[in-house]
Coordinates of C-alpha atoms and ligand atoms in Angstrom, one line a residue:
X1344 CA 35.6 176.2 -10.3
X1345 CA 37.4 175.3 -13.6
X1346 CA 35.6 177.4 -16.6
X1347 CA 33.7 174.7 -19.3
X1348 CA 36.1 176.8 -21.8
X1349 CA 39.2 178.5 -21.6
X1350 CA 39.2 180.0 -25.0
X1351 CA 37.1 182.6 -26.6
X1352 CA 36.1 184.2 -29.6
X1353 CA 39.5 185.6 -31.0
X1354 CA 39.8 189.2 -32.5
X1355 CA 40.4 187.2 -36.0
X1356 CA 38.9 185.4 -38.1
X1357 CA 38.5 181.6 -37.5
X1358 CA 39.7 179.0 -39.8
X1359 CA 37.8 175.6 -40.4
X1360 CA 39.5 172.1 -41.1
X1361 CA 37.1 169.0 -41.5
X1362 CA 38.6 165.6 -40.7
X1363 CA 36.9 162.7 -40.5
X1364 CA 39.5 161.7 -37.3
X1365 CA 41.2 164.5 -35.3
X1366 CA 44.6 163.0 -33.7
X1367 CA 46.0 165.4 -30.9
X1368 CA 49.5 164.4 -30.2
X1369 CA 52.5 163.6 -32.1
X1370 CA 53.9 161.1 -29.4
X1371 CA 53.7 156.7 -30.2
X1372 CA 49.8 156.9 -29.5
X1373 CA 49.1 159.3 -31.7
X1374 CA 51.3 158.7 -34.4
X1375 CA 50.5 154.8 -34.0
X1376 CA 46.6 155.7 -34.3
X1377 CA 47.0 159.0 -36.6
X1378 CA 48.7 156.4 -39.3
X1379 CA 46.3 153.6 -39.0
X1380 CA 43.5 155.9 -39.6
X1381 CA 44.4 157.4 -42.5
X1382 CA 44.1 154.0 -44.5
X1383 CA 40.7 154.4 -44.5
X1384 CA 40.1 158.1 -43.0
X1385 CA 40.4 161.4 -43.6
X1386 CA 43.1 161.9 -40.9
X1387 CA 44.0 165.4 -39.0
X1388 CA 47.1 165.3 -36.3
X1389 CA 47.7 168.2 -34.4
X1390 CA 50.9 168.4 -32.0
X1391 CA 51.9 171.1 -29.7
X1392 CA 55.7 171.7 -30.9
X1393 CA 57.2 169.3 -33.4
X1394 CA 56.9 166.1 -33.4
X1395 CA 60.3 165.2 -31.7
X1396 CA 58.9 167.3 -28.7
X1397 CA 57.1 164.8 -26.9
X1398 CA 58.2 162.6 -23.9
X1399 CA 57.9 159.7 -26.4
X1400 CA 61.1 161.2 -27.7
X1401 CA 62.6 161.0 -25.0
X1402 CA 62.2 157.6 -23.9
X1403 CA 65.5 156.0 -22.9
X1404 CA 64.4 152.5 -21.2
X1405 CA 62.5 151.3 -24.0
X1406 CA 59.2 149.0 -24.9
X1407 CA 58.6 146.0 -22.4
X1408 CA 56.8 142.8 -24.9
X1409 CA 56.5 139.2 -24.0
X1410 CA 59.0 138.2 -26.7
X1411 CA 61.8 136.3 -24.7
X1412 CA 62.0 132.2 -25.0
X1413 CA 61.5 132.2 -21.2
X1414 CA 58.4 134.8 -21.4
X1415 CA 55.4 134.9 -22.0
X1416 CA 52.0 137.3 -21.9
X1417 CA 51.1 135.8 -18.5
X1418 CA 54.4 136.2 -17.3
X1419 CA 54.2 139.8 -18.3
X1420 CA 50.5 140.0 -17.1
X1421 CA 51.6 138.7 -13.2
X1422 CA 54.6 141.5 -13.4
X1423 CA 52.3 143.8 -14.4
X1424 CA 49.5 143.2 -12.1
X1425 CA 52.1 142.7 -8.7
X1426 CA 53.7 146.1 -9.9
X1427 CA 50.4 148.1 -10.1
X1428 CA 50.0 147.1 -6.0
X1429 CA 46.4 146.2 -6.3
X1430 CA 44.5 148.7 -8.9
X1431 CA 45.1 147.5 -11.9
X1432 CA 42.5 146.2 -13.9
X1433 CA 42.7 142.9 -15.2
X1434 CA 41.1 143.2 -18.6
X1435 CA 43.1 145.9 -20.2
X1436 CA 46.6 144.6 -18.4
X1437 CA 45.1 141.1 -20.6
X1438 CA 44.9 143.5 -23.8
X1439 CA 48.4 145.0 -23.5
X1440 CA 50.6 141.6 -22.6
X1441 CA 48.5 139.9 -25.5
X1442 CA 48.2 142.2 -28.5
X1443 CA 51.8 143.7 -27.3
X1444 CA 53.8 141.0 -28.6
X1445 CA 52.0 141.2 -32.3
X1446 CA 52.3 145.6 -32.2
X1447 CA 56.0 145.5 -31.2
X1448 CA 56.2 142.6 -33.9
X1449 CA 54.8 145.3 -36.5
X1450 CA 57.0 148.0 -34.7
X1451 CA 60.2 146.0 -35.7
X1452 CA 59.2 145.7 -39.1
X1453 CA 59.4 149.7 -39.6
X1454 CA 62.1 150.5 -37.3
X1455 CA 65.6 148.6 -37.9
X1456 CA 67.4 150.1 -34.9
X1457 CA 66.3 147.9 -32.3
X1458 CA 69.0 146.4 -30.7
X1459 CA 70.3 143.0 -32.1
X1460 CA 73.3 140.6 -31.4
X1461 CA 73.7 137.7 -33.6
X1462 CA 70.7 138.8 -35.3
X1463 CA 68.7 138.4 -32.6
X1464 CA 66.9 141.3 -30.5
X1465 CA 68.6 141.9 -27.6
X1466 CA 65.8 142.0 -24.6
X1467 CA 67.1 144.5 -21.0
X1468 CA 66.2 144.5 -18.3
X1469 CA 64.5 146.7 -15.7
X1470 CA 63.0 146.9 -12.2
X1471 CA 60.2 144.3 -11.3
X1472 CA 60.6 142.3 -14.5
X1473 CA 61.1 139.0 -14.1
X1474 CA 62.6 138.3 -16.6
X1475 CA 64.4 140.0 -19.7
X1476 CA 61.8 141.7 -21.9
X1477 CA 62.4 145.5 -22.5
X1478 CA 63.2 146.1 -26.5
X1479 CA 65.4 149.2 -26.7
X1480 CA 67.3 151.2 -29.5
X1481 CA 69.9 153.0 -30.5
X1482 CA 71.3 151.5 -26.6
X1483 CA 69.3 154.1 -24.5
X1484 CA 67.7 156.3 -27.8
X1485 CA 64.7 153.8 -27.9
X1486 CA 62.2 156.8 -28.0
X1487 CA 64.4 158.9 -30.4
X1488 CA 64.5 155.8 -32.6
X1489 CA 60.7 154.7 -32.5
X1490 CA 59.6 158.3 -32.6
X1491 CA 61.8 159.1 -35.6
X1492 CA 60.3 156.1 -37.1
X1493 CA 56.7 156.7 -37.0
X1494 CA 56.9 160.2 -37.5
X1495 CA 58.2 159.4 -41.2
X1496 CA 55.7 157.1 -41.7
X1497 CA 53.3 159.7 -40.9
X1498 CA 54.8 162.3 -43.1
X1499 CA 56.1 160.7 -45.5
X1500 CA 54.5 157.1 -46.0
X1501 CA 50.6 158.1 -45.0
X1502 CA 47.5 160.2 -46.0
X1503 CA 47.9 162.1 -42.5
X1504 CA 47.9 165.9 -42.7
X1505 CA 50.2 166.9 -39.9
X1506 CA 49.8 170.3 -38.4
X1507 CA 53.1 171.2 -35.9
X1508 CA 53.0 174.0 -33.7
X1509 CA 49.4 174.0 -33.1
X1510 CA 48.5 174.8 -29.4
X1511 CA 45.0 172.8 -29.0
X1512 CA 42.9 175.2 -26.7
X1513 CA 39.6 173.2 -25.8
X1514 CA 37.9 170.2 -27.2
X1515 CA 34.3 171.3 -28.7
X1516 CA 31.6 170.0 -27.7
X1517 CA 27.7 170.4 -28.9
X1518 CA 24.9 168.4 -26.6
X1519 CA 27.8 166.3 -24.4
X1520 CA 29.4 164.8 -27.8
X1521 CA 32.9 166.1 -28.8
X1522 CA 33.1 167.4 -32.3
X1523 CA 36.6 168.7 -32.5
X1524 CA 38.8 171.0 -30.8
X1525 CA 40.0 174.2 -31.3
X1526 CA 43.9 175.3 -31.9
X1527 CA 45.9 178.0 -32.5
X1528 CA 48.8 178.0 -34.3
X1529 CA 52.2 179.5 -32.4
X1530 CA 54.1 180.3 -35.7
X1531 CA 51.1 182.6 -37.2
X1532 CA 48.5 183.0 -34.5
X1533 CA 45.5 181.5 -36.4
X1534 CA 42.6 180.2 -34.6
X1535 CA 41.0 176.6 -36.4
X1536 CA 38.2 175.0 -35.5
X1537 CA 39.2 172.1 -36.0
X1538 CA 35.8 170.0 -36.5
X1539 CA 35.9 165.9 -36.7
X1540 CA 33.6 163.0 -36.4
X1541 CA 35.9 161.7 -33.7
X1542 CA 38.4 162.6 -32.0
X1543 CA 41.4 161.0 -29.9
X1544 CA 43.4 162.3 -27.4
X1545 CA 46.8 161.5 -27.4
X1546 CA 48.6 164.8 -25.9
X1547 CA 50.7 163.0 -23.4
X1548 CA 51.2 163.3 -19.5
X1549 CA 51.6 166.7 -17.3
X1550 CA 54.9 166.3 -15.4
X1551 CA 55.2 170.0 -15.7
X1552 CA 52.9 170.1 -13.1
X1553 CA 55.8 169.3 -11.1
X1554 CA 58.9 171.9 -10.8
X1555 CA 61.4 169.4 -11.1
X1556 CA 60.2 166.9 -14.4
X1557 CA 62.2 164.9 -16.9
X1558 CA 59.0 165.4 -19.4
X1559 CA 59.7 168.4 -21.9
X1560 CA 58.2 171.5 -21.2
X1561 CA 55.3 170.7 -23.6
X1562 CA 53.8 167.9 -21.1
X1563 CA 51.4 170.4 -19.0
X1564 CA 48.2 168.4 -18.5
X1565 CA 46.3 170.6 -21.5
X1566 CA 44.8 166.8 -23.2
X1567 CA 43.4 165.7 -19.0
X1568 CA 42.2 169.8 -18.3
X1569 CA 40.6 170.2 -21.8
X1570 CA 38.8 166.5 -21.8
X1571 CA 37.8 167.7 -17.6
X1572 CA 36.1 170.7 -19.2
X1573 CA 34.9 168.7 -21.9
X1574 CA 32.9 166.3 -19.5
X1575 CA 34.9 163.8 -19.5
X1576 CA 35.8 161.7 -16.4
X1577 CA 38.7 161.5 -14.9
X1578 CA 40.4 158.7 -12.5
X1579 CA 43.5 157.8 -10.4
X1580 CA 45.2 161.4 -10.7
X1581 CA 46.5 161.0 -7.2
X1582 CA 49.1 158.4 -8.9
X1583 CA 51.8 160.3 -9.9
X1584 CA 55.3 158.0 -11.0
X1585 CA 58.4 159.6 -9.4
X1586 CA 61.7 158.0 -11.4
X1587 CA 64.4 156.9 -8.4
X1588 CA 66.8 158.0 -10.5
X1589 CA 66.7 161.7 -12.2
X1590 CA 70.3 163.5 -12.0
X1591 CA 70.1 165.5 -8.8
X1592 CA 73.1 168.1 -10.1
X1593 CA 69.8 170.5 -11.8
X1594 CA 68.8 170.5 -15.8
X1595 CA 65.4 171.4 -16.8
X1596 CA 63.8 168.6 -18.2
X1597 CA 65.6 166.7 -15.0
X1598 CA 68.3 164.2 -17.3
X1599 CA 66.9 160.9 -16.9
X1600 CA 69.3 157.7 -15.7
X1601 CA 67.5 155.1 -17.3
X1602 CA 66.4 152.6 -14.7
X1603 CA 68.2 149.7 -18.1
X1604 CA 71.5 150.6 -16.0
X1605 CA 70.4 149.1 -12.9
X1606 CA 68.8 146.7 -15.6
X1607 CA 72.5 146.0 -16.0
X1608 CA 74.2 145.9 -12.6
X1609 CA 74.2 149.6 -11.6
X1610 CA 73.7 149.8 -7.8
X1611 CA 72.2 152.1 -5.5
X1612 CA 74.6 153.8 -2.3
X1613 CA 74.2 155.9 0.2
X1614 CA 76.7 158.7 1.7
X1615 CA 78.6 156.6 3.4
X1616 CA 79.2 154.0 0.1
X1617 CA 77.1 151.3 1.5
X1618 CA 74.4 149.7 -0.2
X1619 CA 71.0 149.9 0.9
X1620 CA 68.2 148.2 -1.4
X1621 CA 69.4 145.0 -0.6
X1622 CA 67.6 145.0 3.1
X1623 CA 64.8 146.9 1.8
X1624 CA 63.5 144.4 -1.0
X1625 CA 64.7 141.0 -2.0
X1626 CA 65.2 142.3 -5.5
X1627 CA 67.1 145.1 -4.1
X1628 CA 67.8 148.2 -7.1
X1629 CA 65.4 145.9 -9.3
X1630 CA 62.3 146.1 -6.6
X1631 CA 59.3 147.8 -8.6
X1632 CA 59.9 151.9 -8.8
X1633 CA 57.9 153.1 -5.9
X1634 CA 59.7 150.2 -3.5
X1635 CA 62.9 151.7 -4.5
X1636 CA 61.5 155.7 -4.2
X1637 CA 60.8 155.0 -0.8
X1638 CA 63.5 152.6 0.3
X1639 CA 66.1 156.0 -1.4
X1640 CA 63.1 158.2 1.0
X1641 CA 63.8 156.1 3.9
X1642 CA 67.4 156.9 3.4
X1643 CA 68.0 160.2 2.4
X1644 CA 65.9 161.1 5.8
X1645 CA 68.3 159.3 7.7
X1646 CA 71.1 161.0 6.3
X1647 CA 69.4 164.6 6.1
X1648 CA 70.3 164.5 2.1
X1649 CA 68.6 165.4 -1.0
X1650 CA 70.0 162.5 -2.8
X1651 CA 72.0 159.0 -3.3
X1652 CA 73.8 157.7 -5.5
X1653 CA 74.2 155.3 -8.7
X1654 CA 76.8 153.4 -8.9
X1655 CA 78.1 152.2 -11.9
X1656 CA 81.9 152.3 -11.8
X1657 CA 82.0 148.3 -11.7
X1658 CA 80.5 148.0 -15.1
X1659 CA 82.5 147.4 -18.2
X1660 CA 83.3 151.1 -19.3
X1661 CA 82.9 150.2 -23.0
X1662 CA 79.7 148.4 -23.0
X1663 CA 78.2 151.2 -20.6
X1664 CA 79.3 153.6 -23.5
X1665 CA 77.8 151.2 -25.9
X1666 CA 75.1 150.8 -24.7
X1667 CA 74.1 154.4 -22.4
X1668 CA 74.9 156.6 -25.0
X1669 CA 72.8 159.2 -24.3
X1670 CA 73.2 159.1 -20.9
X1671 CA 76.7 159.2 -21.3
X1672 CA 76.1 162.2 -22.9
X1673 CA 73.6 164.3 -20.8
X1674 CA 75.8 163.3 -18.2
X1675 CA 79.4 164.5 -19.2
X1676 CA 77.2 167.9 -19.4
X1677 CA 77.5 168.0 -15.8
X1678 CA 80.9 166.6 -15.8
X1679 CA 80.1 163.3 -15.0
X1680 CA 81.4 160.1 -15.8
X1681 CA 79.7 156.5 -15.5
X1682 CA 82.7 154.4 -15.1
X1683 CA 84.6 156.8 -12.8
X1684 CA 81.7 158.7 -10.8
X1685 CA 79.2 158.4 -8.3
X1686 CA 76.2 160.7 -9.7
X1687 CA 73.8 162.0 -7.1
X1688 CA 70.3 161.0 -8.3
X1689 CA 66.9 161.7 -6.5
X1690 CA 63.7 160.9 -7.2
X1691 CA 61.7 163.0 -9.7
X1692 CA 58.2 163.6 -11.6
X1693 CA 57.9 161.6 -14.4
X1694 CA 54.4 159.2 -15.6
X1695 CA 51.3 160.5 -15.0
X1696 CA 49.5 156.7 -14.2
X1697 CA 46.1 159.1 -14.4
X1698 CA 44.0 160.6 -17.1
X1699 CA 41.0 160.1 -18.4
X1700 CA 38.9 157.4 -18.1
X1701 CA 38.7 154.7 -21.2
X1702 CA 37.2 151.5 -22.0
X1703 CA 39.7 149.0 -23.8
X1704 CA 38.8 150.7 -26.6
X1705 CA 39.8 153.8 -25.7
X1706 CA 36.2 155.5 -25.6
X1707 CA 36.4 158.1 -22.9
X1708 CA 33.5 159.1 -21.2
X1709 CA 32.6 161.7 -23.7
X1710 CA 31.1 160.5 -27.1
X1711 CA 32.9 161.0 -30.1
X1712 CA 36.1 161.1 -28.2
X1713 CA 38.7 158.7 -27.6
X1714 CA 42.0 158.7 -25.4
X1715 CA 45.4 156.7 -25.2
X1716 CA 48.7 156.5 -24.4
X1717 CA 49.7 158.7 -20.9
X1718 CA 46.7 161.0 -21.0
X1719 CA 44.4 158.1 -20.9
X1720 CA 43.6 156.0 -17.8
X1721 CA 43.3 152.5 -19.2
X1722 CA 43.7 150.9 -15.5
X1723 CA 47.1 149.3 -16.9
X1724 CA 49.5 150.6 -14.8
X1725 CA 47.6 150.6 -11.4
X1726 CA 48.5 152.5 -8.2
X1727 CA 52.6 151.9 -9.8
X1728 CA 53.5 151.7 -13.8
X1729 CA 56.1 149.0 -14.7
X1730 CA 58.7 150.0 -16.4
X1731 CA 58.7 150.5 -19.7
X1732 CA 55.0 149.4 -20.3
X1733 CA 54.2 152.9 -21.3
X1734 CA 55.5 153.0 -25.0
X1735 CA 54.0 149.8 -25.2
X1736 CA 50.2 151.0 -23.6
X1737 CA 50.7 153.7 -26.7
X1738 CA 50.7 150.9 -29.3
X1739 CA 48.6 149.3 -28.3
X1740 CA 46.1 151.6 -27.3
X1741 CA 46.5 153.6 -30.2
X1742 CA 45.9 151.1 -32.6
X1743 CA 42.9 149.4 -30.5
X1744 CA 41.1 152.7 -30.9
X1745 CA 41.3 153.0 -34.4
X1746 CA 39.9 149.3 -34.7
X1747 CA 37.2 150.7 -33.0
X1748 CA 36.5 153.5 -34.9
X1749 CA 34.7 151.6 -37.5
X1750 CA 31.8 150.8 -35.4
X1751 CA 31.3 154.6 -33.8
X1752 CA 31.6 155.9 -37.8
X1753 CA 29.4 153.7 -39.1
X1754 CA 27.0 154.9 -36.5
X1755 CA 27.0 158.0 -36.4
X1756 CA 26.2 159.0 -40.6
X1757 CA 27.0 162.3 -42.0
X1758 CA 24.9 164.6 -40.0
X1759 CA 28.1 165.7 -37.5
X1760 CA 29.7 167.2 -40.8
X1761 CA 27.0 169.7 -40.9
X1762 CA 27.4 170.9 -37.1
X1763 CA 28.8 174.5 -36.2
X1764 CA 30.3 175.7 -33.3
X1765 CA 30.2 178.8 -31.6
X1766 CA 32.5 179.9 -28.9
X1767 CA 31.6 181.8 -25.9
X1768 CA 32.0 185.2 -26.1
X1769 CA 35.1 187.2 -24.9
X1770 CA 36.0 188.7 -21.1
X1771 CA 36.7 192.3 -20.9
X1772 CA 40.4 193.0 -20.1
X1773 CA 41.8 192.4 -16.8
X1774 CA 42.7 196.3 -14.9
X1775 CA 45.7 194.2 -13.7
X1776 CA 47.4 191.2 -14.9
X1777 CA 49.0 188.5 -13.3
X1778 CA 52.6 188.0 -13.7
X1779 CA 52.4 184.2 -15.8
X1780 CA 55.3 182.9 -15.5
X1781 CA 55.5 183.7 -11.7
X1782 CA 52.3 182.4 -10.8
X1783 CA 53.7 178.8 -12.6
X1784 CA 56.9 178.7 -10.7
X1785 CA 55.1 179.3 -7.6
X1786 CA 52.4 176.3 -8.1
X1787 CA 54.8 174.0 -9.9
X1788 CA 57.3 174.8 -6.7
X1789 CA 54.5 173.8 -4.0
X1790 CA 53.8 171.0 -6.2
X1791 CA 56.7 169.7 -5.9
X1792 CA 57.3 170.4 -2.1
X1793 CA 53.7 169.6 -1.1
X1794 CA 52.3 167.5 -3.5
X1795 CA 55.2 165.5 -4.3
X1796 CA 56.6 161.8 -3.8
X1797 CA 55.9 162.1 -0.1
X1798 CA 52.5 163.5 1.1
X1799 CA 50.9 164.4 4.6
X1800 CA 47.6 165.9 5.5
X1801 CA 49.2 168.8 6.4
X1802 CA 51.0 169.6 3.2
X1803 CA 47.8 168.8 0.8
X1804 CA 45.6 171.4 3.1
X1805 CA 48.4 174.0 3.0
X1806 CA 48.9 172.7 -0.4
X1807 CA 44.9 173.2 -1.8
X1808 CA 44.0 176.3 0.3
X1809 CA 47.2 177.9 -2.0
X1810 CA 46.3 176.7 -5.2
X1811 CA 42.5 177.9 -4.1
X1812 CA 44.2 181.1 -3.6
X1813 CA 46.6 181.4 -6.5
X1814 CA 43.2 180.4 -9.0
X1815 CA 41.3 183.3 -7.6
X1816 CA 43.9 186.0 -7.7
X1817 CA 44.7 185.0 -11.2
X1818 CA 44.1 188.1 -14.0
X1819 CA 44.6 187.0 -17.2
X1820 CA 43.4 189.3 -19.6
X1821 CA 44.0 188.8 -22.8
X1822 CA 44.7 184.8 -23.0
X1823 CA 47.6 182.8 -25.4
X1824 CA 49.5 180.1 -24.4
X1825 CA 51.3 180.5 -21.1
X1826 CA 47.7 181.7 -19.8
X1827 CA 46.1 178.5 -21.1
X1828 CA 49.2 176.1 -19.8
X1829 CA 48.5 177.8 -16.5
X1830 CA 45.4 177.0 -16.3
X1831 CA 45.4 173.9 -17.3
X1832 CA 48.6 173.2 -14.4
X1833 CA 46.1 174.9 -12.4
X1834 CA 43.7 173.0 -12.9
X1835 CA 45.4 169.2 -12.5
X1836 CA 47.5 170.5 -9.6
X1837 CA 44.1 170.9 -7.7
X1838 CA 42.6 167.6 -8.7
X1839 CA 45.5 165.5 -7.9
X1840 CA 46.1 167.8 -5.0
X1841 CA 42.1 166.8 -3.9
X1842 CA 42.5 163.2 -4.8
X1843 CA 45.7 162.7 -2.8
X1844 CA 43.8 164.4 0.5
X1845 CA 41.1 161.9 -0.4
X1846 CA 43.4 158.6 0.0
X1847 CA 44.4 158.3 3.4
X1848 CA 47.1 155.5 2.8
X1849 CA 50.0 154.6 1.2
X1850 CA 50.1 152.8 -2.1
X1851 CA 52.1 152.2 -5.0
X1852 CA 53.3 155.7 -5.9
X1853 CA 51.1 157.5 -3.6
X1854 CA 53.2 158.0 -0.2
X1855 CA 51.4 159.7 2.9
X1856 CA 53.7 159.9 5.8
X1857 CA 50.6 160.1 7.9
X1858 CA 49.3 156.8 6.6
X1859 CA 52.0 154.2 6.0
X1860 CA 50.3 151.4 5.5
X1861 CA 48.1 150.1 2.1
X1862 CA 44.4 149.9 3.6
X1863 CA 42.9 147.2 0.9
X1864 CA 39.4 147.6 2.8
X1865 CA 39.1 151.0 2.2
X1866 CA 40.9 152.0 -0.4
X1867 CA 41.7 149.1 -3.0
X1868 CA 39.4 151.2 -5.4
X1869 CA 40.0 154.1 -7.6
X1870 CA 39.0 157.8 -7.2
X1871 CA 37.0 159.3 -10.4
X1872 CA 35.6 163.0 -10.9
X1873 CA 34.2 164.8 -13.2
X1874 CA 33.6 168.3 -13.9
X1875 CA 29.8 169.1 -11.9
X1876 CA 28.4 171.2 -14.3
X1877 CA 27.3 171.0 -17.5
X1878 CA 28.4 173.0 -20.2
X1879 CA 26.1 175.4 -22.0
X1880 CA 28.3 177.1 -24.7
X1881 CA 28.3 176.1 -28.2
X1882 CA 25.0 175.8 -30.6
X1883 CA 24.1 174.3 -34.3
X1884 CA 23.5 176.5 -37.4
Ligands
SIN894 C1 63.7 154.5 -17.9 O1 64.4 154.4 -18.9 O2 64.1 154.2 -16.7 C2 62.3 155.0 -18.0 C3 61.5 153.9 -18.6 C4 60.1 154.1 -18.2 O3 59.7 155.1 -17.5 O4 59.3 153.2 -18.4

């Protein structure tokens, strides 16, 4: 059973910060909702490393928006909805095709690297689009570009106060209402309490979870554990989006082949040189992202290998340099070439679809605190995300929950500036401690193996009786960051592990061997848990 905290009272003093808004997460939800806030608020943002740590960073693909002449927000809204095979819901996908076209707009405005030819914005493509409609910059930099971008406008051109390196332990709660989190700073070891009318969750996804990830090492679940402790529900965690195309030559984060070169013409071939997408989907490498995963599956078991391959040696050399720079670059690490190689690629963890549950405003379950971007489960993406409609959930969601903020502030007055927080008292030391960093590679491994892009009921058994067994043989001891990042792996690994034993079918990006086919009568709903006891710690002065 997951503790209602993980931290305790330190052996230092505490610090205190009072915001009106606490921002966790320096990714585009954050950033987008941390700068909108502070025109009117008094804005705290907290982010794990720096603020070019975070898997918006690095975003190759880029922002998917209605903005072609042969587009248009329904267009996007039928891609959307076909993609997310059935469990998407309707409303939000309506709020991000509609109010995406007016963010991105904005986005432009601030960031003059998007693409252009002739003047024009130059729209990709990418795999179950119908049409062009994926903004990118700096070629395959888009996140590099638009993260750059708003993180001036947050240091330099807004009221934000912008706090890097702060690990954020717990959210706090006091009678089922968040009030703030605490953190601890990694540079000097301070503990803050960190107390705020409202705050929002933007800390990103947990494709550490996996072994083998292209998010940064930062993305361990800590924003879905802490709100799971917190109260808050959680849904769809069994969805987790495998990439068809991570570089299968090692690299920790897995390099990224941006799906914008099959976008292009890049094809997909087996050992033997032959294509194969084209008799597994009419839209053959550009089939939605879990029709391609399992189409490579389907092949890679037939050939007993661990990978195929991307072709892109029939492309123009000089636009795939122009426009794949960074690609080009992670690749030639591995002493690769685009336009004279095949490179062996394999599917690998990369978008966490679940998170915690939000309205279209982003309010969570818990009051006082709001969620968006990958930690939040908006019901966008479904049972399968399109591509490149994450950056684009981050704007918009993280602007729509600072709309919103007006009407929860208004409410609520000034009494939450007067509450106090107490933290549950310390454990004694452990007589042993666990070896950390083992104990990760070991879940993260059977993750990966188990728990991965193909799934039995065998495996998940095998899979939760382990992670049951790893959780209680765990002695921490004395507690700082890799103790905290473990439990919070822990603690997804076993809900998605659960969640996936629970769905006995295959859909979108969740593959069970044992049941192949989607099951619409039984399963064309979502799965949502919460944490089933209350918590008791924490008081008012
Ligand atoms: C990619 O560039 O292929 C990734 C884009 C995304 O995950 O949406």
């Amino acid at each position: 059973m997951p503790r209602p905290y993980i931290a305790s009272v330190p052996d230092r003093p505490l610090l205190r910060r009072q915001f009106d808004v606490l921002v966790l997460g320096g990714g585009i939800a954050g950033l987008t909702a941390a700068i909108a806030a502070a025109r009117r608020w008094h804005v705290g943002l907290l982010t794990k490393a720096s603020l070019n740590d975070t898997t918006t960073f690095l975003a190759q693909g880029g922002i998917a928006a209605a903005l072609g002449e042969s587009d248009s927000p329904e267009l996007h809204f039928q891609d959307t909805v076909a993609a997310g095979a059935g469990l998407c819901d309707p409303d939000a996908v309506r709020v991000l095709v509609s109010e995406g076209p007016d963010r991105v707009r904005e986005l432009i405005e601030i960031c003059p690297r998007f693409d252009r030819k002739d003047g024009e914005i130059v729209l990709g493509r990418e795999g179950a689009h119908s049409v062009r409609r994926v903004l990118h910059a700096g070629g395959d930099a888009t996140g590099r570009e638009v993260s750059s971008t708003l993180s001036e406008a947050a240091r330099l051109g807004s009221r934000v106060q912008l706090y890097e390196d702060e690990f954020v332990i717990d959210l706090l709660t006091i009678d089922g209402r968040c009030i703030g989190a605490l953190s601890l700073n990694l540079a000097d070891g301070e503990y803050t309490l960190n107390l705020a009318m409202v705050t929002i969750l933007a800390t990103g996804g947990a494709g550490q979870v996996y072994a083998r990830t292209t998010n940064p090492e930062v993305a361990t679940g800590d924003g879905v554990a802490m709100a799971y402790r917190a109260g808050a529900a959680l849904r769809d965690l069994e969805f987790v989006q495998f990439h068809p195309t991570g570089l299968a030559a090692g690299g920790s984060p897995t390099p990224l082949i941006t799906e914008a070169l099959r976008g292009e013409g890049a094809l997909l071939r087996n050992a033997a040189g032959e294509r194969f997408m084209t008799t597994v989907d009419p839209k053959a490498e550009l089939a939605a992202r879990d029709v391609v995963v399992r189409g490579m599956l389907a092949q890679m078991r037939a050939e007993g290998s661990a990978h195929v391959y991307l072709d892109a040696t029939g492309l123009d050399p000089d636009m795939v340099r122009r426009r794949f720079p960074r690609v080009t670059a992670l690749l030639s690490e591995h002493d690769l070439d685009l336009s004279r190689d095949l490179i062996p690629v394999a599917p690998v963890a990369h978008y966490f679809i679940g998170g915690v549950v939000t309205d279209v405003w982003g309010r969570t379950t818990v009051p006082g605190l709001y969620a968006a971007g990958e930690v939040a489960s908006t019901g966008v993406h479904g049972a399968n995300r399109l591509a490149s409609n994450s950056l684009l959930e981050g704007l918009v969601f993280g602007d729509r929950v600072v709309r919103h903020l007006d009407r929860y502030i208004g409410r609520l007055g000034e009494d939450v500036r007067r509450l106090q927080f107490e933290l549950p008292a310390r454990s004694g030391p452990a007589a042993q401690r666990s070896d950390i960093a083992a104990v990760r590679r070991a879940v993260t491994e059977l993750m990966s193996a188990k728990v991965g892009w193909v799934r039995t009921d065998d495996g998940l058994v095998d899979a939760l009786e382990e992670l049951r067994a790893a959780n209680s043989a765990l002695r921490l001891g004395e507690a700082g960051p890799p103790e905290f990042e473990l439990l919070n792996i822990l603690t997804l690994a076993t809900q998605i592990t659960k969640c996936a034993l629970l769905r006995e079918e295959t859909r979108g990006v969740h593959v069970r061997d044992d049941y192949p086919e989607r099951d619409d009568r039984h399963w064309q709903r979502h799965i949502t848990l919460r944490l089933p006891q209350a918590r008791t710690a924490g008081g008012r002065s």
